[in-house]
Amino acid sequence: MDGFHDLGGVQGFGKVAHAIDTDSYKPVFHEDWEHLAYGLMFLGAAHLGKFSIDEVRHAVERIEFRQHAGTRYYERYVIASATLLVECGVITQEELDAALGAHFQLASPARSGGRPAITGRAPFEVGDRVVVRDEHVAGHIRAPGYVRGRQGVVLHRTTEKWPFPDAIGHGDTSAVHQPTYHVQFDVKDLWGDAADDGFVVVDLFESYLDKAPAGQAAGAPARPSRQPVAA
Amino acid sequence: MSTHAAATATPTPGQRAWALFQVLKDKDLIPDGYLEGLTDMMAHQFDPANGARVVAKAWVDPAYRALLLRDGTAACAQFGYTGPQGEYIVALEDTPTLKNVIVCSLCSCTNWPVLGLPPEWYKSFEFRARLVREGRTVLRELGTALPDDVAVRVWDTSAETRYLVLPLRPAGTEGMAEEQLRALVTKDVLIGVALPRVA
């Protein structure tokens, strides 16, 4: 989903409000309600078993654009859990409105039913040059937009497998389990000279990738690739 | 017709959270002690002191260091530092020419059991948008200026791998015991935005 949440590389933001080693990390929760955000999320996901954490991420992504920009971090997880609990029939919008004494704005409905993983292919190997599939997905996906269509090098294939987010993020509990790959990109290949030198490694599910064709691929950056840093 | 965000921003975040809590409580869906137990785990058991213990041991024990880099999950499990949001752990080894830094551009994913819950600045739109694209600039603004011959490698936590940075052991710590070394490894060092500093 090409939503507000997909922030990697977006320009116009100011400085990060932090100086190293200055903030105390305690207390972890600053206000008396903040523990409820993850607490009620786990209640719905783990205790009641009504949804997956992937669906929570997708519900956060579905928060309307302007509301998303204006909400605080923990607030978005309260809205997401409330949305999912209403969608799966545990609670109702009317009950939330009554408890709040105002309209409880939930996230927007999903615009997609999700999609299955690609199966039947050979796994990729460390050192392979891969390309992120150039596809737009209306539902949940865990590939940030900035690597779409770009080439990188595999540094690691996980020894475990997990349900495909584009399926489990829509409640498909039959989602295929796949490994993920740590794929390293040259930052200059992603944003040209409007970026710092360096590398970015993205943890990508197998279904997001194809093996890069030999030679210059369509959609690949025109500049010659730099030497990747060894894993 | 309003096109302004204020139309949806009237109730406070806390009011929304307690409203959801109340609806669930009225339906008797929250077991006694459930939220208290989770909160204790998130606020007290998940702590960057855990990651500091892992790093300090890796600095003094070559066999443990090798395990940490080969199988981070097993190395952290030796201390019991695995759990929710820390089930597949990979340690990122800094070298004299490479600085690793962690972000989650899509939300806030963090290795909770080892690093503790993420701080506000890590979850900010600014850090999420900028680090992947201008890592060296962001680090300098935060207070970590790196020489040009040190490459910045940003790890975007976009699936189930949860990371910690294994920084270089700083000069001047040759005589330090493992317990003293732990104090040099802050939460920001584990995220990768800071270098361990000898006072």
Short mmCIF file of C-alpha atoms in Angstrom, two decimals:
data_model
loop_
_atom_site.label_atom_id
_atom_site.label_comp_id
_atom_site.label_asym_id
_atom_site.label_seq_id
_atom_site.Cartn_x
_atom_site.Cartn_y
_atom_site.Cartn_z
CA MET A 1 0.00 0.00 0.00
CA ASP A 2 1.54 3.29 -1.15
CA GLY A 3 0.41 5.10 2.00
CA PHE A 4 1.62 7.78 4.35
CA HIS A 5 3.42 5.17 6.44
CA ASP A 6 5.88 4.37 3.63
CA LEU A 7 8.20 7.17 4.68
CA GLY A 8 11.65 5.92 3.65
CA GLY A 9 13.28 8.60 1.51
CA VAL A 10 10.45 11.15 1.74
CA GLN A 11 11.96 14.64 1.75
CA GLY A 12 10.85 17.70 3.69
CA PHE A 13 11.23 16.46 7.25
CA GLY A 14 13.37 18.40 9.70
CA LYS A 15 15.87 17.24 12.25
CA VAL A 16 15.32 14.19 14.42
CA ALA A 17 14.42 15.49 17.89
CA HIS A 18 17.25 13.78 19.74
CA ALA A 19 20.92 14.10 20.65
CA ILE A 20 22.81 10.89 21.28
CA ASP A 21 22.85 9.47 24.80
CA THR A 22 20.92 12.43 26.23
CA ASP A 23 17.40 11.07 26.64
CA SER A 24 16.67 8.81 29.53
CA TYR A 25 14.79 5.78 28.25
CA LYS A 26 12.96 5.52 31.53
CA PRO A 27 10.10 5.65 32.15
CA VAL A 28 9.31 3.62 29.03
CA PHE A 29 5.69 4.82 29.07
CA HIS A 30 5.36 8.57 29.54
CA GLU A 31 1.61 8.88 30.00
CA ASP A 32 -0.87 6.77 31.93
CA TRP A 33 -2.52 5.33 28.79
CA GLU A 34 0.48 4.47 26.63
CA HIS A 35 0.85 0.92 27.94
CA LEU A 36 -2.67 0.22 26.67
CA ALA A 37 -1.58 0.58 23.02
CA TYR A 38 0.50 -2.59 22.85
CA GLY A 39 -1.38 -4.16 25.76
CA LEU A 40 -4.74 -4.11 24.00
CA MET A 41 -3.06 -5.04 20.71
CA PHE A 42 -1.69 -8.22 22.32
CA LEU A 43 -5.04 -8.82 23.99
CA GLY A 44 -6.74 -8.93 20.58
CA ALA A 45 -3.94 -10.75 18.78
CA ALA A 46 -2.48 -13.21 21.29
CA HIS A 47 -5.14 -13.62 24.00
CA LEU A 48 -8.36 -13.39 21.98
CA GLY A 49 -6.66 -14.69 18.81
CA LYS A 50 -8.73 -12.43 16.59
CA PHE A 51 -6.00 -11.00 14.35
CA SER A 52 -2.29 -11.09 13.55
CA ILE A 53 0.33 -8.42 14.21
CA ASP A 54 0.55 -8.08 10.42
CA GLU A 55 -3.11 -7.05 10.40
CA VAL A 56 -2.33 -4.47 13.07
CA ARG A 57 0.39 -3.00 10.86
CA HIS A 58 -2.02 -2.93 7.93
CA ALA A 59 -4.72 -1.29 10.06
CA VAL A 60 -2.26 1.45 11.05
CA GLU A 61 -1.52 1.95 7.35
CA ARG A 62 -5.28 2.27 6.70
CA ILE A 63 -5.65 5.25 9.06
CA GLU A 64 -6.82 8.14 6.90
CA PHE A 65 -3.89 10.19 5.59
CA ARG A 66 -4.52 13.44 7.48
CA GLN A 67 -5.40 11.67 10.71
CA HIS A 68 -2.28 9.52 10.32
CA ALA A 69 -0.08 12.59 10.01
CA GLY A 70 -1.70 14.21 13.05
CA THR A 71 -1.66 11.28 15.47
CA ARG A 72 0.98 10.12 17.90
CA TYR A 73 2.66 6.76 17.65
CA TYR A 74 0.83 4.87 20.41
CA GLU A 75 -2.46 6.50 19.45
CA ARG A 76 -2.26 4.86 16.02
CA TYR A 77 -2.01 1.40 17.62
CA VAL A 78 -5.08 2.10 19.75
CA ILE A 79 -6.98 3.10 16.59
CA ALA A 80 -5.72 0.02 14.74
CA SER A 81 -6.72 -2.43 17.48
CA ALA A 82 -10.12 -0.76 17.84
CA THR A 83 -10.64 -0.99 14.08
CA LEU A 84 -9.78 -4.69 13.95
CA LEU A 85 -11.93 -5.52 16.98
CA VAL A 86 -14.89 -3.81 15.30
CA GLU A 87 -14.18 -5.49 11.95
CA CYS A 88 -14.11 -8.94 13.53
CA GLY A 89 -17.27 -8.27 15.54
CA VAL A 90 -15.89 -8.30 19.09
CA ILE A 91 -17.02 -4.72 19.73
CA THR A 92 -19.04 -2.11 17.83
CA GLN A 93 -18.52 1.42 16.63
CA GLU A 94 -21.50 2.48 18.75
CA GLU A 95 -19.95 1.05 21.93
CA LEU A 96 -16.72 2.91 21.24
CA ASP A 97 -18.56 6.16 20.55
CA ALA A 98 -20.55 5.80 23.76
CA ALA A 99 -17.44 5.11 25.85
CA LEU A 100 -15.58 8.04 24.27
CA GLY A 101 -18.50 10.44 24.34
CA ALA A 102 -17.59 11.46 20.79
CA HIS A 103 -17.13 9.82 17.42
CA PHE A 104 -14.27 7.29 17.59
CA GLN A 105 -12.65 7.64 14.18
CA LEU A 106 -11.49 4.24 12.99
CA ALA A 107 -9.14 3.35 10.12
CA SER A 108 -10.46 3.14 6.57
CA PRO A 109 -11.71 -0.21 5.24
CA ALA A 110 -9.18 -2.37 3.41
CA ARG A 111 -9.03 -1.67 -0.31
CA SER A 112 -7.79 -5.14 -1.15
CA GLY A 113 -8.27 -8.70 -0.02
CA GLY A 114 -4.55 -9.34 -0.10
CA ARG A 115 -2.66 -11.72 -2.34
CA PRO A 116 -0.91 -15.10 -2.10
CA ALA A 117 2.83 -15.71 -2.14
CA ILE A 118 4.70 -16.92 -5.20
CA THR A 119 5.62 -20.58 -4.74
CA GLY A 120 7.51 -23.22 -6.65
CA ARG A 121 10.70 -21.26 -7.23
CA ALA A 122 14.26 -22.07 -6.19
CA PRO A 123 15.47 -20.02 -3.23
CA PHE A 124 18.01 -17.24 -3.73
CA GLU A 125 21.55 -17.64 -2.45
CA VAL A 126 23.88 -15.31 -0.58
CA GLY A 127 25.74 -13.22 -3.15
CA ASP A 128 22.95 -13.40 -5.73
CA ARG A 129 22.05 -10.17 -7.44
CA VAL A 130 18.28 -9.75 -7.16
CA VAL A 131 15.71 -7.23 -8.31
CA VAL A 132 12.67 -6.15 -6.28
CA ARG A 133 9.59 -6.92 -8.37
CA ASP A 134 8.19 -3.77 -9.96
CA GLU A 135 4.63 -4.11 -8.74
CA HIS A 136 2.12 -1.91 -6.97
CA VAL A 137 0.06 -3.58 -4.27
CA ALA A 138 -3.17 -2.07 -2.94
CA GLY A 139 -3.08 -4.11 0.26
CA HIS A 140 -0.44 -4.79 2.88
CA ILE A 141 3.15 -5.30 1.77
CA ARG A 142 6.46 -5.21 3.65
CA ALA A 143 8.60 -3.87 0.82
CA PRO A 144 9.20 -0.13 1.16
CA GLY A 145 8.47 1.76 -2.05
CA TYR A 146 12.01 3.05 -2.35
CA VAL A 147 13.38 -0.35 -3.42
CA ARG A 148 10.65 -1.16 -5.94
CA GLY A 149 12.28 -2.20 -9.21
CA ARG A 150 15.79 -1.79 -7.78
CA GLN A 151 18.68 -4.21 -7.77
CA GLY A 152 20.62 -5.34 -4.74
CA VAL A 153 22.80 -8.16 -3.43
CA VAL A 154 21.69 -10.89 -1.01
CA LEU A 155 23.70 -10.82 2.25
CA HIS A 156 21.65 -13.37 4.20
CA ARG A 157 18.80 -15.84 3.81
CA THR A 158 16.93 -16.48 7.04
CA THR A 159 16.97 -19.97 8.49
CA GLU A 160 13.33 -19.57 9.52
CA LYS A 161 10.17 -18.92 7.51
CA TRP A 162 7.18 -16.71 8.25
CA PRO A 163 3.67 -16.23 6.80
CA PHE A 164 3.60 -13.99 3.71
CA PRO A 165 2.58 -10.51 5.00
CA ASP A 166 0.48 -9.66 1.94
CA ALA A 167 -1.76 -12.62 2.87
CA ILE A 168 -1.62 -12.85 6.69
CA GLY A 169 -1.93 -9.05 6.84
CA HIS A 170 -5.43 -9.56 5.46
CA GLY A 171 -6.34 -12.35 7.85
CA ASP A 172 -5.44 -15.25 5.56
CA THR A 173 -4.27 -17.80 8.12
CA SER A 174 -3.34 -20.22 5.31
CA ALA A 175 -0.59 -17.85 4.17
CA VAL A 176 2.48 -19.63 2.79
CA HIS A 177 5.59 -19.44 4.98
CA GLN A 178 8.68 -18.05 3.29
CA PRO A 179 12.23 -17.06 4.22
CA THR A 180 13.30 -13.45 3.97
CA TYR A 181 16.50 -12.06 2.49
CA HIS A 182 18.73 -9.25 3.66
CA VAL A 183 19.27 -7.39 0.40
CA GLN A 184 21.85 -4.62 0.24
CA PHE A 185 21.30 -1.60 -2.01
CA ASP A 186 23.67 1.24 -2.83
CA VAL A 187 21.95 4.40 -1.61
CA LYS A 188 23.13 6.27 -4.72
CA ASP A 189 21.35 3.66 -6.86
CA LEU A 190 18.09 4.53 -5.09
CA TRP A 191 18.23 8.34 -5.07
CA GLY A 192 21.22 9.34 -7.19
CA ASP A 193 23.15 12.32 -5.97
CA ALA A 194 20.20 13.57 -3.89
CA ALA A 195 21.37 11.26 -1.10
CA ASP A 196 24.40 10.52 1.04
CA ASP A 197 26.89 7.81 0.13
CA GLY A 198 26.20 4.53 1.84
CA PHE A 199 24.22 1.33 1.82
CA VAL A 200 20.77 0.30 2.94
CA VAL A 201 19.80 -3.29 3.70
CA VAL A 202 16.12 -4.24 3.46
CA ASP A 203 14.70 -7.52 4.83
CA LEU A 204 12.53 -8.76 1.95
CA PHE A 205 10.25 -11.77 1.62
CA GLU A 206 11.11 -14.19 -1.17
CA SER A 207 7.96 -13.30 -3.13
CA TYR A 208 9.10 -9.69 -3.48
CA LEU A 209 12.22 -10.70 -5.40
CA ASP A 210 13.37 -12.01 -8.76
CA LYS A 211 16.88 -12.95 -9.75
CA ALA A 212 18.37 -9.99 -11.61
CA PRO A 213 18.96 -10.73 -15.27
CA ALA A 214 22.56 -10.77 -16.43
CA GLY A 215 23.67 -7.40 -17.75
CA GLN A 216 21.62 -4.22 -17.49
CA ALA A 217 18.02 -4.99 -16.51
CA ALA A 218 14.99 -2.93 -17.44
CA GLY A 219 14.12 -0.58 -14.61
CA ALA A 220 17.52 -0.97 -13.05
CA PRO A 221 19.59 2.08 -12.25
CA ALA A 222 21.60 3.43 -15.15
CA ARG A 223 24.71 4.06 -13.09
CA PRO A 224 27.27 1.31 -12.66
CA SER A 225 26.84 -0.50 -9.40
CA ARG A 226 29.34 0.14 -6.66
CA GLN A 227 31.25 -2.56 -4.88
CA PRO A 228 29.01 -3.87 -2.09
CA VAL A 229 30.44 -3.97 1.38
CA ALA A 230 31.15 -7.54 2.39
CA ALA A 231 28.59 -9.13 4.67
CA MET B 1 -16.73 21.15 4.47
CA SER B 2 -13.61 20.93 6.54
CA THR B 3 -10.46 19.56 5.02
CA HIS B 4 -8.52 20.16 8.19
CA ALA B 5 -7.07 17.46 10.40
CA ALA B 6 -8.67 19.05 13.47
CA ALA B 7 -12.00 17.49 12.46
CA THR B 8 -10.76 14.11 13.70
CA ALA B 9 -8.43 15.31 16.43
CA THR B 10 -10.82 16.44 19.15
CA PRO B 11 -10.61 13.54 21.63
CA THR B 12 -7.20 13.16 23.21
CA PRO B 13 -5.11 10.03 22.58
CA GLY B 14 -5.58 9.01 26.20
CA GLN B 15 -9.35 9.33 25.98
CA ARG B 16 -9.40 7.05 22.94
CA ALA B 17 -7.21 4.47 24.67
CA TRP B 18 -9.31 4.38 27.84
CA ALA B 19 -12.52 4.23 25.79
CA LEU B 20 -11.28 1.09 24.04
CA PHE B 21 -10.16 -0.31 27.39
CA GLN B 22 -13.58 0.38 28.92
CA VAL B 23 -15.51 -1.30 26.11
CA LEU B 24 -13.36 -4.43 26.42
CA LYS B 25 -13.55 -4.40 30.22
CA ASP B 26 -17.34 -4.07 30.18
CA LYS B 27 -17.45 -7.24 28.07
CA ASP B 28 -15.17 -8.95 30.60
CA LEU B 29 -12.56 -9.63 27.91
CA ILE B 30 -9.51 -8.46 29.89
CA PRO B 31 -8.25 -11.14 32.31
CA ASP B 32 -7.08 -9.98 35.73
CA GLY B 33 -3.39 -9.12 35.62
CA TYR B 34 -3.10 -9.46 31.84
CA LEU B 35 -2.21 -5.84 31.10
CA GLU B 36 -0.10 -5.52 34.26
CA GLY B 37 2.03 -8.51 33.28
CA LEU B 38 2.57 -7.26 29.74
CA THR B 39 3.39 -3.77 30.95
CA ASP B 40 5.97 -5.08 33.40
CA MET B 41 7.63 -7.05 30.59
CA MET B 42 7.65 -4.09 28.19
CA ALA B 43 8.66 -1.45 30.71
CA HIS B 44 11.08 -3.35 32.94
CA GLN B 45 12.26 -6.69 31.57
CA PHE B 46 12.98 -5.46 28.03
CA ASP B 47 15.94 -3.17 28.66
CA PRO B 48 19.05 -1.97 26.82
CA ALA B 49 21.09 -3.27 29.77
CA ASN B 50 20.35 -6.69 28.25
CA GLY B 51 22.00 -5.71 24.97
CA ALA B 52 24.90 -4.13 26.85
CA ARG B 53 25.54 -7.45 28.57
CA VAL B 54 25.58 -9.23 25.19
CA VAL B 55 27.99 -6.72 23.61
CA ALA B 56 30.37 -6.63 26.59
CA LYS B 57 30.58 -10.41 26.62
CA ALA B 58 31.25 -10.45 22.88
CA TRP B 59 34.10 -7.97 23.42
CA VAL B 60 35.86 -10.17 25.98
CA ASP B 61 34.92 -13.69 24.85
CA PRO B 62 35.92 -14.61 21.25
CA ALA B 63 33.85 -17.79 21.26
CA TYR B 64 30.75 -15.90 22.33
CA ARG B 65 31.45 -13.21 19.73
CA ALA B 66 31.64 -15.87 17.01
CA LEU B 67 28.33 -17.35 18.18
CA LEU B 68 26.68 -13.93 18.29
CA LEU B 69 27.69 -13.21 14.70
CA ARG B 70 26.79 -16.70 13.49
CA ASP B 71 23.51 -17.19 15.39
CA GLY B 72 22.39 -14.07 17.22
CA THR B 73 19.21 -15.74 18.44
CA ALA B 74 21.13 -18.51 20.22
CA ALA B 75 23.62 -16.04 21.71
CA CYS B 76 20.86 -13.82 23.15
CA ALA B 77 18.86 -16.85 24.30
CA GLN B 78 21.77 -17.82 26.57
CA PHE B 79 20.73 -14.91 28.78
CA GLY B 80 17.00 -15.34 28.18
CA TYR B 81 16.88 -12.24 25.99
CA THR B 82 14.40 -13.46 23.41
CA GLY B 83 10.64 -13.09 23.21
CA PRO B 84 8.04 -10.95 21.45
CA GLN B 85 9.74 -8.85 18.74
CA GLY B 86 13.01 -10.66 19.39
CA GLU B 87 12.62 -14.16 18.01
CA TYR B 88 15.11 -14.06 15.10
CA ILE B 89 18.10 -11.94 16.08
CA VAL B 90 20.99 -10.83 13.88
CA ALA B 91 23.98 -8.89 15.26
CA LEU B 92 25.57 -6.31 12.96
CA GLU B 93 29.35 -6.07 13.26
CA ASP B 94 30.93 -2.64 12.97
CA THR B 95 34.45 -2.52 11.50
CA PRO B 96 37.01 0.28 11.17
CA THR B 97 35.44 1.10 7.79
CA LEU B 98 31.76 0.28 8.41
CA LYS B 99 29.10 1.73 10.76
CA ASN B 100 25.78 -0.10 11.06
CA VAL B 101 22.56 1.70 12.02
CA ILE B 102 19.04 0.33 12.53
CA VAL B 103 15.69 1.84 11.56
CA CYS B 104 12.15 0.71 10.72
CA SER B 105 10.99 3.05 7.96
CA LEU B 106 7.51 1.48 7.75
CA CYS B 107 6.60 1.57 11.47
CA SER B 108 8.84 1.00 14.52
CA CYS B 109 10.12 -2.61 14.52
CA THR B 110 12.82 -3.06 17.16
CA ASN B 111 14.52 -5.93 18.97
CA TRP B 112 12.46 -5.40 22.15
CA PRO B 113 14.02 -7.99 24.50
CA VAL B 114 17.59 -6.84 23.78
CA LEU B 115 17.23 -3.08 23.13
CA GLY B 116 14.05 -2.27 25.02
CA LEU B 117 11.01 -0.66 23.43
CA PRO B 118 11.91 1.98 20.85
CA PRO B 119 12.20 5.59 22.02
CA GLU B 120 10.02 8.37 20.60
CA TRP B 121 12.70 9.75 18.26
CA TYR B 122 13.24 6.31 16.66
CA LYS B 123 9.51 6.18 15.84
CA SER B 124 9.44 9.75 14.53
CA PHE B 125 8.57 10.52 10.92
CA GLU B 126 11.90 12.37 10.67
CA PHE B 127 14.08 9.37 11.54
CA ARG B 128 11.98 6.95 9.47
CA ALA B 129 12.04 9.17 6.37
CA ARG B 130 15.61 10.44 6.48
CA LEU B 131 17.94 7.75 7.82
CA VAL B 132 17.78 5.44 4.79
CA ARG B 133 18.55 8.29 2.40
CA GLU B 134 20.95 10.54 4.28
CA GLY B 135 22.33 8.33 7.03
CA ARG B 136 25.64 10.15 7.40
CA THR B 137 23.90 13.53 7.72
CA VAL B 138 21.39 12.25 10.28
CA LEU B 139 24.16 10.69 12.38
CA ARG B 140 26.13 13.94 12.31
CA GLU B 141 23.07 15.93 13.41
CA LEU B 142 22.50 13.50 16.27
CA GLY B 143 26.10 13.95 17.42
CA THR B 144 28.03 11.17 15.68
CA ALA B 145 30.28 12.60 12.97
CA LEU B 146 31.95 9.79 11.02
CA PRO B 147 35.15 10.03 8.95
CA ASP B 148 34.63 9.82 5.19
CA ASP B 149 36.35 6.43 5.02
CA VAL B 150 33.70 4.85 7.27
CA ALA B 151 30.74 3.64 5.19
CA VAL B 152 27.25 3.92 6.70
CA ARG B 153 25.07 0.84 6.32
CA VAL B 154 21.43 1.32 7.35
CA TRP B 155 19.32 -1.74 8.16
CA ASP B 156 15.60 -1.25 7.51
CA THR B 157 13.69 -3.66 9.78
CA SER B 158 11.01 -4.63 7.25
CA ALA B 159 10.29 -8.28 8.15
CA GLU B 160 10.93 -10.56 11.16
CA THR B 161 14.70 -10.15 11.66
CA ARG B 162 15.46 -8.06 14.73
CA TYR B 163 18.90 -6.49 14.92
CA LEU B 164 21.45 -5.20 17.38
CA VAL B 165 24.67 -3.40 16.54
CA LEU B 166 27.95 -4.89 17.77
CA PRO B 167 30.17 -1.79 17.92
CA LEU B 168 33.94 -1.66 17.91
CA ARG B 169 35.44 -1.86 21.36
CA PRO B 170 36.90 1.60 21.92
CA ALA B 171 40.57 2.28 22.62
CA GLY B 172 41.42 2.87 26.26
CA THR B 173 39.29 -0.01 27.53
CA GLU B 174 42.03 -2.64 27.52
CA GLY B 175 42.07 -3.03 31.28
CA MET B 176 38.34 -2.90 31.82
CA ALA B 177 36.35 -5.79 33.23
CA GLU B 178 33.22 -7.00 31.49
CA GLU B 179 31.01 -5.27 34.06
CA GLN B 180 32.70 -1.90 33.37
CA LEU B 181 32.39 -2.38 29.60
CA ARG B 182 28.63 -2.81 29.89
CA ALA B 183 28.30 0.79 31.04
CA LEU B 184 29.70 2.01 27.71
CA VAL B 185 26.97 0.31 25.70
CA THR B 186 23.94 2.59 25.70
CA LYS B 187 20.59 2.14 24.00
CA ASP B 188 21.77 4.53 21.25
CA VAL B 189 24.93 2.43 20.77
CA LEU B 190 22.79 -0.69 20.28
CA ILE B 191 20.61 1.12 17.71
CA GLY B 192 23.81 2.31 16.04
CA VAL B 193 23.42 6.09 16.13
CA ALA B 194 26.09 6.44 18.86
CA LEU B 195 29.59 5.05 19.39
CA PRO B 196 30.67 3.73 22.79
CA ARG B 197 32.52 6.48 24.60
CA VAL B 198 35.11 6.17 27.36
CA ALA B 199 34.49 8.86 29.96
#
